[in-house]
């Protein structure tokens, strides 16, 4: 069986789906690996590295896709390549099914099994394939690095002969995977970190990283299925707003990570909060591609409101493509491994398996 | 053998017994301590024989009895599994108690042999002493039997409580005193026998309301009783070996039960009197599967004597912010030449890399931290796994039960270690909400406490 | 001005109680179980009384009731002596093994 | 007495010499403070903030300089302003006397007392004025932030369901003020940090921050005066080279901070070392303006050698202008305070005072 | 008063003395302990009087002597400054020693009074006992006098050593034994006096080679001697109060000196025999200015009883990487309701913000960390300044001596605290290379050790 | 079969040694100085001997040499008793004061 991957549109997506390390693992499963020429060059991985690992480099995208029973991507391949997809072959990636219905339908029409890993159920067995976790984690880390880079002060407290530099105050909105890693990273750098979330278990988790939790005083239970959050009531939102207004005014950096699965991201940081922020403060809105947690935030833009920078990037992971790709490709490998039958010689679309059932987009949508 | 020499030898054997107990203050000297005890016993027995000196045929019988009893004792000692230790000690106590009763009876029947007067005209002080000895011996005997039955599982371990229990016990106790008074004034046999009977009854009633969990305390308390009985007889026989040893055993047993109560955070008097307040807690315990729970000293002891320890941190360590204490504990262990590694499960904690953040904060060197694949084979060659606030990531159900929500997750094979220590606050499950069968394993010791608190306590024990 | 030996015995008794009290406080908690078993073993000095009881009195009437009780007591105590010390030894051996492994 | 400062050339220098906080302190000394319009606007400080603090805003540079008895700058004011400098007035800043002899001579000719704070003696009493320390410290911090921002992997170790991210290895060359702060910052972020220096006392200092010290095996004593380093012998350099070659090959990030006062910076990271570095690695050369510790490094450029980025910036402190200015302005204040007489009503050029003697450029050079 | 009752009262007073010592196991019970001691003494004295019973005029003299001695003792006890405690105890010992000698002499001169036979025909055992009592008493007396003189500064504190010292002592010791032997066989007076004379000499020779620093150990050892002397006399007088108390004091004193030696890391035997090895170290000490140096217990005690503590970290904390231990110590102190702040000097450490990095690593809350200006006024209202590895930043010479290299640097005014603890390894200077006069101040206690080690030890003491 | 009282005294002596041994180990190091001073005070039970020595013998010959030694011993011991206990009390008071300050 053959497995392949073609170069992404590297202006939009710098991550790759197969790293040289993973090539070896596929070979161990007796899968041949085909890659497009210069597949990883943009992140410093040369074709030679792949060949050394045992992959075969083909000259064109078509060649790769034509040969492959399983095609691994981050984003869709170019639409004009769809024609080369083999019938009954599998296409695996992060395809954002809510937004890309029509494209997906086109592929389904080709009798291609398309799997979108955002849909992975959050069950323990799927943890090693959990792309959302692995990528959100890095996004949380990187969001802190991004803001600190843009911040025109030093973050840690330093008491020096020339006076004291106060520690920066960083507020994290949403303490999911990304939020927690952001807390950890900010803490490490010596910031004074606080965080808020709708889920009450988040308090303990935030404190387990040494952060301060801002509790919205409410007895609503907003834990949903699979550990995700539910949308909050109006009353809750008002209370949250009061709490945040005070705290955001004191913050130097705010990192927004709040999401509700399948819904638009909640709007949490509002205009009036931004008005009272100190000039030079920075807001990083990780939720921007799902609509944003923050007023004014725009994809791939840095908005300046009275000296407050509001940064939103669609794909922050392009900033640490190597690490992100390492984890992504391992997630894919675990998924493929689970997709194969016991003898690892053919794909086994076992609809009994929750993992396969939930990720497979087999009905036109 | 002169009385003086005899007394000196008894003194020596008393001192040897003191040294025997003293030896147990550290594991290094403990075996020597036991030898002192044996030596003391040999001396005591030998000089007793020599003092009597009539090496008649009877002597042979005594010797046979001694050897017979000895062989039985030795047999039991070798055959019994180590886990049955508490009930064994309880059983042995009952023997001492009974022996004390018999010696008292013998003296009562034949006071001339002991220089205590003649039947019906026994010296007052001796009469008091021997009845106290007999009564305490009888309580020890029947109490130990109940403890034995409970521990052995022949009788239910749960406390048997009825109304007015304490009043009945009080009544029985008072009646023993009254009977002793009558015995002394009337020198009537029957009082003596009644004292013994009532004491047997009292022994039973004293122990039945005490729950299985408190048994070790009770055993130590019975130990103490048997000491007092021996001392009582010692006064009767004017034998200083018995007095010294009896007082020694009596007070050390009492203190030991007190110390154990303190260690378990239980009120000494509640335990000894049984059933006061503690009853409900015991009832709940009875329904659960048994776990072995230990304290910081046990953990310190196990790790100090290990040659390698693997630390398995989990979410609980993060919650307790125990990373600094953990690092310090490891530093202390390392000073004892113990090899330490940290095993970090990929999903330990609540965020990817959660443990790494905390271990780095505590300056744990990177080369001591291993991921699952690297270290999983090492557990089987490791003495102790110290699981601190982790739970799901060690749960073997992930390998065995396809119905389990964590089925298929790779786990850290901590159960392959010789001993597994789990630091957590309770038996509650972790994130996945499922019970962990490791808690109930033979080689597991649960350390119920906040992870930071427990780690700090372990450090204290390691240092002392 | 002779002092009754009972007073001396009382002194000895009381001092022994103190010794017992202190000795136990200095025992490490991990050795509490062996401690219990060794004190149990020691408490079988009662055998001294048993021997006296068993062998006392006239040699001819040695099998009277009083002596019989003594004999049984010897037997019981003997079980305890051997059993107690040996079991303690076994327990302590465990502690030693662990040490040696190192 | 009047004290003034004009706007720097903000393309080259974003730091400022007087912050609103410090204005108040000067007023307490009964000094009037004059500032050019829009003096701190580029870092988010408005004229109103200054006025609130008690400063007077003047429309032009000339006005400010004409009024001032003491002029505080970071860099020289524009040459055409020299004419307005008052005779016997003082000009204080960081003027790099070694490089700017001619400019300085021009000013001296005007009978202006020019003080250059690089020349401050490293005595305890001067610690609060020690600009080199205060700025080097921030440079060390920021160099780490810069490289980590550019680094295409994550820095801290993370053991995750999708595999382990190894901790980045960061090597610091030169463990002076900047180097030590770089070590601290890198350590905080979870990197594996090692450092090297010629001064043997540096070992303890590096270890006091949790870093590993790479000791060059030599019994040369390279501690010079005032805690600075002396130039090393050839033998030492060879040994150092061997040691570094092995360690640099393993490093993901190298931060160079080695300097020898009054000399060109030592060349420590050589071409052959860079050759063996992994692609994606980054070298930050803080010494670039003194000639650089690293081969290929160029001022204000990022050079790419086989995937290894070599970054050199003349003025890294432009990246944290606020904090840098806070400390710089406090240093200046301490210096001015020391320059005044006891009654704080006139400048007292007391040549007995080592601090004044060493910093005053009164002879033409 | 009957002999039995007397013996019982003596037993009671012996038990009270045991309880007195026991009371000192914790500061809370210590005062009660002392009262037990007083009570025991009152009982012992009273029953002794009662047992003699001849309330003649002589009795008045005795009472007067008692009150006179008592008043002198009380006066001394109230007048003496607390710092002179060690020499006071030494002085008191000499009295006990001398009293023992006198009692022995008295018994020797008038054995009938004690039922020991008649002069020239004293019971053998009594003779042995009383000569041992007299000899040990004499050694105690002269030894204590020497110790007193050394501590008082009347004699030089440095050890006086000469060749063959130990052989001479051995010879003297042997000759005492030989003399006792002759005394017993010949019952000649002169031997008795010689024993006492030689013992006086031996006492002097035993103590002169011991350096001033080891004096506390010596005092405790002399205490032990005085106990043995009392016990010896007790045997002579067949007095169980003296026997019990003497043995108690004798063994406890010996153990205490052993414990103190262990605490100071000195060999017990070297100290007791004097001059073995330790001499050179002592000589060097003598040249330095005196500093008060304490141990972890002292530090723990001071801080536990403070209401506020300011921590002053410096470069030494960083070198020792003591920040985590420090944080733990502070946590422990906080549990005792002690207010803690950290004072960070602008140039503490070796890089700007050095302390902040480490305190943040140990998760010290930011609001407990203060810069110099914020906290410098607080020192005067603070009980303890805990200076850990800082030096230059506390050196008051910066304010006073314009010649000093650090003149003009603002410093943390730690000396304004009631007590200042300095944790550092030695008296060596810090970065600036200058001596810190605070080390020699009255209210300073130096804690010489690695900062991490010391902090850990303090934690241990705080917890015990 | 009478036991010599000496044997009893020996037993008492030996047991007291054990008690002394253990008691001291349980004293906290910070109380070592008061401990020293209280044992010093206690060791003045020698006064019991002194009183016996002083008041022994015939009332008429009470001022002979033997008794004089006894008297002096009483005086010396008395100093120690009062001085010792009072000084201990003073020391312990310090510990108390510190506590109260809090
Ligand atoms: N790593 C990730 O990215 C991630 C994300 C989400 C979920 N998860 C899940 O989280 C779990 C992680 O496993 P784990 O073993 O680390 O944790 P766990 O299974 O959740 O167990 C944690 C244990 O720590 C104990 N604990 C809590 N607070 C404590 C304290 N203060 N002191 C002592 N013990 C304390 C709790 O028991 P007591 O209450 O009895 O003390 C609990 O059983 C996995 O099920 C994983 O799937 C992981
Ligand atoms: N902050 C900066 O930017 C900077 C830069 C350069 C220089 N300085 C200078 O450094 C000094 C800082 O003052 P400081 O009070 O922090 O430090 P310091 O005056 O240098 O004193 C540090 C003390 O710590 C002790 N020490 C070293 N290792 C120790 C260990 N392992 N355990 C316990 N104690 C240890 C040393 O005494 P022992 O050897 O007796 O143990 C030493 O006296 C100032 O003079 C300052 O001017 C500061
Ligand atoms: N079972 C598993 O193995 C597994 C794997 C990964 C994550 N998880 C758990 O799933 C949970 C969610 O993780 P995620 O990061 O993917 O969630 P997410 O990305 O959907 O949301 C991010 C966070 O935003 C919070 N949020 C939503 N609305 C908010 C509002 N109005 N205000 C404030 N906060 C708001 C959510 O509670 C969540 O914590 C976490 O608790 C995580 O531990 C479980
Ligand atoms: N007295 C004070 O108050 C005070 C104030 C600030 C700094 N200092 C001390 O001064 C010293 C130097 O500080 P700095 O940062 O200004 O120095 P710097 O900027 O001149 O040099 C930076 C570092 O590079 C090192 N170096 C030089 N040549 C090297 C080579 N070939 N290889 C490797 N390393 C080399 C130096 O030893 C120094 O540590 C430090 O020890 C610092 O603690 C003292």
mmCIF file of C-alpha atoms in Angstrom, chain E residues 70-316:
data_model
loop_
_atom_site.group_PDB
_atom_site.id
_atom_site.type_symbol
_atom_site.label_atom_id
_atom_site.label_comp_id
_atom_site.label_asym_id
_atom_site.label_seq_id
_atom_site.Cartn_x
_atom_site.Cartn_y
_atom_site.Cartn_z
ATOM 1 C CA UNK E 70 19.910 29.065 100.157
ATOM 2 C CA UNK E 71 19.976 32.858 100.298
ATOM 3 C CA UNK E 72 23.436 32.969 98.836
ATOM 4 C CA UNK E 73 22.363 30.613 96.094
ATOM 5 C CA UNK E 74 19.234 32.616 95.386
ATOM 6 C CA UNK E 75 21.208 35.830 95.317
ATOM 7 C CA UNK E 76 23.662 34.433 92.832
ATOM 8 C CA UNK E 77 20.833 33.069 90.727
ATOM 9 C CA UNK E 78 19.156 36.455 90.535
ATOM 10 C CA UNK E 79 22.212 38.594 90.133
ATOM 11 C CA UNK E 80 24.107 36.644 87.553
ATOM 12 C CA UNK E 81 23.704 37.871 83.955
ATOM 13 C CA UNK E 82 22.240 35.297 81.608
ATOM 14 C CA UNK E 83 25.411 35.271 79.575
ATOM 15 C CA UNK E 84 27.375 33.919 82.526
ATOM 16 C CA UNK E 85 25.224 30.826 82.683
ATOM 17 C CA UNK E 86 27.869 28.243 81.757
ATOM 18 C CA UNK E 87 30.379 29.366 84.361
ATOM 19 C CA UNK E 88 27.623 29.550 86.957
ATOM 20 C CA UNK E 89 26.705 25.953 86.371
ATOM 21 C CA UNK E 90 30.374 25.006 86.558
ATOM 22 C CA UNK E 91 30.682 26.824 89.845
ATOM 23 C CA UNK E 92 27.635 25.091 91.257
ATOM 24 C CA UNK E 93 29.052 21.745 90.255
ATOM 25 C CA UNK E 94 32.128 22.330 92.290
ATOM 26 C CA UNK E 95 29.884 22.764 95.332
ATOM 27 C CA UNK E 96 28.138 19.471 94.766
ATOM 28 C CA UNK E 97 31.479 17.757 94.318
ATOM 29 C CA UNK E 98 32.841 19.223 97.506
ATOM 30 C CA UNK E 99 29.685 18.370 99.415
ATOM 31 C CA UNK E 100 30.029 14.771 98.284
ATOM 32 C CA UNK E 101 33.618 14.700 99.481
ATOM 33 C CA UNK E 102 32.620 16.085 102.836
ATOM 34 C CA UNK E 103 29.799 13.640 103.310
ATOM 35 C CA UNK E 104 32.174 10.815 102.484
ATOM 36 C CA UNK E 105 34.730 12.147 104.963
ATOM 37 C CA UNK E 106 32.075 12.506 107.576
ATOM 38 C CA UNK E 107 30.989 8.923 107.057
ATOM 39 C CA UNK E 108 34.570 7.768 107.146
ATOM 40 C CA UNK E 109 35.242 9.577 110.407
ATOM 41 C CA UNK E 110 32.056 8.491 112.099
ATOM 42 C CA UNK E 111 30.875 5.255 110.487
ATOM 43 C CA UNK E 112 28.713 4.291 113.435
ATOM 44 C CA UNK E 113 26.332 7.124 112.686
ATOM 45 C CA UNK E 114 25.613 5.493 109.348
ATOM 46 C CA UNK E 115 25.615 1.880 110.535
ATOM 47 C CA UNK E 116 28.765 1.152 108.593
ATOM 48 C CA UNK E 117 30.798 -0.371 111.368
ATOM 49 C CA UNK E 118 33.261 1.507 113.526
ATOM 50 C CA UNK E 119 36.357 3.533 112.644
ATOM 51 C CA UNK E 120 39.100 1.160 111.627
ATOM 52 C CA UNK E 121 36.531 -1.539 111.046
ATOM 53 C CA UNK E 122 34.259 -0.184 108.394
ATOM 54 C CA UNK E 123 32.230 -2.597 106.269
ATOM 55 C CA UNK E 124 34.204 -3.489 103.189
ATOM 56 C CA UNK E 125 31.514 -2.632 100.695
ATOM 57 C CA UNK E 126 30.823 0.673 102.390
ATOM 58 C CA UNK E 127 34.489 1.518 102.393
ATOM 59 C CA UNK E 128 34.717 0.926 98.676
ATOM 60 C CA UNK E 129 31.580 2.891 98.019
ATOM 61 C CA UNK E 130 32.598 5.847 100.106
ATOM 62 C CA UNK E 131 36.085 6.048 98.654
ATOM 63 C CA UNK E 132 34.684 5.984 95.131
ATOM 64 C CA UNK E 133 32.178 8.642 96.154
ATOM 65 C CA UNK E 134 34.902 10.771 97.693
ATOM 66 C CA UNK E 135 37.254 10.347 94.735
ATOM 67 C CA UNK E 136 34.657 11.182 92.128
ATOM 68 C CA UNK E 137 33.428 14.068 94.255
ATOM 69 C CA UNK E 138 36.953 15.428 94.498
ATOM 70 C CA UNK E 139 37.505 15.161 90.759
ATOM 71 C CA UNK E 140 34.228 16.947 90.184
ATOM 72 C CA UNK E 141 35.200 19.682 92.571
ATOM 73 C CA UNK E 142 38.626 20.523 91.230
ATOM 74 C CA UNK E 143 37.592 19.970 87.608
ATOM 75 C CA UNK E 144 34.633 22.298 87.990
ATOM 76 C CA UNK E 145 36.804 24.932 89.555
ATOM 77 C CA UNK E 146 39.127 24.839 86.567
ATOM 78 C CA UNK E 147 36.206 24.976 84.177
ATOM 79 C CA UNK E 148 34.798 27.904 86.102
ATOM 80 C CA UNK E 149 38.097 29.770 85.986
ATOM 81 C CA UNK E 150 38.468 29.164 82.269
ATOM 82 C CA UNK E 151 34.969 30.302 81.446
ATOM 83 C CA UNK E 152 35.170 33.303 83.735
ATOM 84 C CA UNK E 153 38.293 34.297 81.843
ATOM 85 C CA UNK E 154 40.439 34.202 84.980
ATOM 86 C CA UNK E 155 42.379 31.370 83.418
ATOM 87 C CA UNK E 156 43.177 31.389 79.676
ATOM 88 C CA UNK E 157 40.567 29.504 77.679
ATOM 89 C CA UNK E 158 43.147 27.917 75.447
ATOM 90 C CA UNK E 159 44.039 24.332 76.244
ATOM 91 C CA UNK E 160 47.136 23.653 78.302
ATOM 92 C CA UNK E 161 48.894 20.684 76.888
ATOM 93 C CA UNK E 162 52.153 18.999 77.764
ATOM 94 C CA UNK E 163 53.776 15.782 76.777
ATOM 95 C CA UNK E 164 52.796 12.641 78.618
ATOM 96 C CA UNK E 165 49.694 14.271 79.993
ATOM 97 C CA UNK E 166 47.535 11.268 79.279
ATOM 98 C CA UNK E 167 50.007 8.912 80.893
ATOM 99 C CA UNK E 168 50.121 10.980 84.030
ATOM 100 C CA UNK E 169 46.332 10.966 84.205
ATOM 101 C CA UNK E 170 46.314 7.246 83.721
ATOM 102 C CA UNK E 171 48.896 6.834 86.448
ATOM 103 C CA UNK E 172 46.909 8.967 88.846
ATOM 104 C CA UNK E 173 43.763 7.015 88.073
ATOM 105 C CA UNK E 174 45.494 3.727 88.689
ATOM 106 C CA UNK E 175 47.055 4.942 91.908
ATOM 107 C CA UNK E 176 43.587 5.865 93.192
ATOM 108 C CA UNK E 177 42.475 2.299 92.579
ATOM 109 C CA UNK E 178 45.529 0.906 94.268
ATOM 110 C CA UNK E 179 45.018 3.188 97.237
ATOM 111 C CA UNK E 180 41.410 2.081 97.574
ATOM 112 C CA UNK E 181 42.627 -1.478 97.610
ATOM 113 C CA UNK E 182 45.113 -0.725 100.378
ATOM 114 C CA UNK E 183 42.568 1.247 102.282
ATOM 115 C CA UNK E 184 40.258 -1.741 102.279
ATOM 116 C CA UNK E 185 42.904 -4.188 103.385
ATOM 117 C CA UNK E 186 44.550 -2.014 106.019
ATOM 118 C CA UNK E 187 41.749 0.375 107.024
ATOM 119 C CA UNK E 188 44.443 3.027 107.464
ATOM 120 C CA UNK E 189 43.225 6.642 107.515
ATOM 121 C CA UNK E 190 46.072 8.084 105.546
ATOM 122 C CA UNK E 191 45.133 6.162 102.434
ATOM 123 C CA UNK E 192 41.727 7.760 102.455
ATOM 124 C CA UNK E 193 43.185 11.259 102.583
ATOM 125 C CA UNK E 194 45.624 10.426 99.834
ATOM 126 C CA UNK E 195 42.811 9.198 97.639
ATOM 127 C CA UNK E 196 41.084 12.517 98.025
ATOM 128 C CA UNK E 197 44.228 14.523 97.403
ATOM 129 C CA UNK E 198 45.142 12.631 94.258
ATOM 130 C CA UNK E 199 41.589 12.943 93.012
ATOM 131 C CA UNK E 200 41.732 16.702 93.404
ATOM 132 C CA UNK E 201 44.886 16.702 91.345
ATOM 133 C CA UNK E 202 43.405 14.426 88.720
ATOM 134 C CA UNK E 203 40.377 16.701 88.379
ATOM 135 C CA UNK E 204 42.631 19.631 87.590
ATOM 136 C CA UNK E 205 44.739 17.707 85.110
ATOM 137 C CA UNK E 206 41.699 16.326 83.338
ATOM 138 C CA UNK E 207 40.245 19.725 82.576
ATOM 139 C CA UNK E 208 43.221 21.950 81.807
ATOM 140 C CA UNK E 209 43.897 20.462 78.362
ATOM 141 C CA UNK E 210 40.342 21.154 77.237
ATOM 142 C CA UNK E 211 39.730 24.305 75.183
ATOM 143 C CA UNK E 212 37.155 26.927 76.037
ATOM 144 C CA UNK E 213 34.916 25.984 73.123
ATOM 145 C CA UNK E 214 34.440 22.504 74.511
ATOM 146 C CA UNK E 215 33.566 23.705 77.993
ATOM 147 C CA UNK E 216 29.810 23.075 77.742
ATOM 148 C CA UNK E 217 30.580 19.432 77.070
ATOM 149 C CA UNK E 218 32.920 19.341 79.999
ATOM 150 C CA UNK E 219 30.393 20.912 82.300
ATOM 151 C CA UNK E 220 27.849 18.345 81.360
ATOM 152 C CA UNK E 221 30.450 15.652 81.943
ATOM 153 C CA UNK E 222 31.272 17.044 85.368
ATOM 154 C CA UNK E 223 27.573 17.050 86.048
ATOM 155 C CA UNK E 224 27.631 13.381 85.270
ATOM 156 C CA UNK E 225 30.569 12.862 87.657
ATOM 157 C CA UNK E 226 28.728 14.616 90.432
ATOM 158 C CA UNK E 227 25.833 12.244 89.817
ATOM 159 C CA UNK E 228 28.028 9.200 90.123
ATOM 160 C CA UNK E 229 29.546 10.589 93.301
ATOM 161 C CA UNK E 230 26.075 11.033 94.751
ATOM 162 C CA UNK E 231 25.156 7.506 93.749
ATOM 163 C CA UNK E 232 28.295 6.175 95.401
ATOM 164 C CA UNK E 233 27.409 7.955 98.610
ATOM 165 C CA UNK E 234 23.881 6.675 98.194
ATOM 166 C CA UNK E 235 25.106 3.103 98.317
ATOM 167 C CA UNK E 236 27.136 3.913 101.393
ATOM 168 C CA UNK E 237 24.169 5.467 103.119
ATOM 169 C CA UNK E 238 21.773 2.855 101.712
ATOM 170 C CA UNK E 239 19.691 5.740 100.527
ATOM 171 C CA UNK E 240 17.631 5.086 97.444
ATOM 172 C CA UNK E 241 16.926 8.758 96.724
ATOM 173 C CA UNK E 242 20.646 9.285 96.305
ATOM 174 C CA UNK E 243 21.022 6.136 94.245
ATOM 175 C CA UNK E 244 18.188 6.899 91.855
ATOM 176 C CA UNK E 245 19.049 10.546 91.468
ATOM 177 C CA UNK E 246 22.737 9.924 91.284
ATOM 178 C CA UNK E 247 22.345 7.348 88.532
ATOM 179 C CA UNK E 248 19.889 9.597 86.731
ATOM 180 C CA UNK E 249 22.168 12.599 86.814
ATOM 181 C CA UNK E 250 25.193 10.468 86.092
ATOM 182 C CA UNK E 251 23.839 8.839 82.979
ATOM 183 C CA UNK E 252 21.933 11.846 81.700
ATOM 184 C CA UNK E 253 24.969 14.063 82.042
ATOM 185 C CA UNK E 254 27.143 11.609 80.167
ATOM 186 C CA UNK E 255 24.606 11.235 77.379
ATOM 187 C CA UNK E 256 24.110 14.962 77.175
ATOM 188 C CA UNK E 257 27.796 15.536 76.670
ATOM 189 C CA UNK E 258 27.775 12.854 74.024
ATOM 190 C CA UNK E 259 24.832 14.482 72.263
ATOM 191 C CA UNK E 260 26.498 17.859 72.421
ATOM 192 C CA UNK E 261 29.691 16.474 70.947
ATOM 193 C CA UNK E 262 27.743 14.900 68.137
ATOM 194 C CA UNK E 263 25.985 18.219 67.533
ATOM 195 C CA UNK E 264 29.334 19.977 67.310
ATOM 196 C CA UNK E 265 30.829 17.234 65.199
ATOM 197 C CA UNK E 266 33.536 16.595 67.766
ATOM 198 C CA UNK E 267 34.736 13.248 69.000
ATOM 199 C CA UNK E 268 33.382 12.565 72.464
ATOM 200 C CA UNK E 269 36.529 10.895 73.670
ATOM 201 C CA UNK E 270 38.804 13.579 72.335
ATOM 202 C CA UNK E 271 36.861 16.157 74.229
ATOM 203 C CA UNK E 272 36.663 14.227 77.469
ATOM 204 C CA UNK E 273 40.296 13.216 77.455
ATOM 205 C CA UNK E 274 41.215 16.648 76.203
ATOM 206 C CA UNK E 275 43.737 17.938 73.764
ATOM 207 C CA UNK E 276 43.681 15.001 71.370
ATOM 208 C CA UNK E 277 43.937 16.627 67.953
ATOM 209 C CA UNK E 278 41.606 19.534 68.502
ATOM 210 C CA UNK E 279 44.269 21.832 69.848
ATOM 211 C CA UNK E 280 45.414 23.639 66.721
ATOM 212 C CA UNK E 281 41.923 24.631 65.674
ATOM 213 C CA UNK E 282 41.377 26.211 69.029
ATOM 214 C CA UNK E 283 44.495 28.259 68.846
ATOM 215 C CA UNK E 284 43.428 29.866 65.596
ATOM 216 C CA UNK E 285 40.044 30.727 67.022
ATOM 217 C CA UNK E 286 41.634 32.612 69.829
ATOM 218 C CA UNK E 287 43.082 35.256 67.540
ATOM 219 C CA UNK E 288 39.825 36.222 65.872
ATOM 220 C CA UNK E 289 37.262 38.651 67.118
ATOM 221 C CA UNK E 290 34.532 36.789 68.905
ATOM 222 C CA UNK E 291 31.395 35.966 66.966
ATOM 223 C CA UNK E 292 28.364 34.207 68.267
ATOM 224 C CA UNK E 293 27.719 31.198 66.163
ATOM 225 C CA UNK E 294 24.596 29.120 66.460
ATOM 226 C CA UNK E 295 23.022 26.102 64.932
ATOM 227 C CA UNK E 296 19.803 25.334 63.147
ATOM 228 C CA UNK E 297 17.919 24.800 66.386
ATOM 229 C CA UNK E 298 18.843 28.213 67.689
ATOM 230 C CA UNK E 299 17.729 29.796 64.455
ATOM 231 C CA UNK E 300 14.486 27.832 64.434
ATOM 232 C CA UNK E 301 13.827 28.795 68.018
ATOM 233 C CA UNK E 302 14.433 32.476 67.400
ATOM 234 C CA UNK E 303 12.236 32.594 64.334
ATOM 235 C CA UNK E 304 9.460 30.473 65.775
ATOM 236 C CA UNK E 305 9.137 32.905 68.625
ATOM 237 C CA UNK E 306 9.275 35.980 66.439
ATOM 238 C CA UNK E 307 6.204 37.754 65.206
ATOM 239 C CA UNK E 308 7.863 39.057 62.059
ATOM 240 C CA UNK E 309 10.833 37.964 60.012
ATOM 241 C CA UNK E 310 12.461 39.641 57.035
ATOM 242 C CA UNK E 311 14.387 37.440 54.669
ATOM 243 C CA UNK E 312 17.405 39.031 53.012
ATOM 244 C CA UNK E 313 18.649 36.844 50.177
ATOM 245 C CA UNK E 314 22.043 37.343 48.578
ATOM 246 C CA UNK E 315 24.467 35.729 46.232
ATOM 247 C CA UNK E 316 25.117 32.857 48.638
#
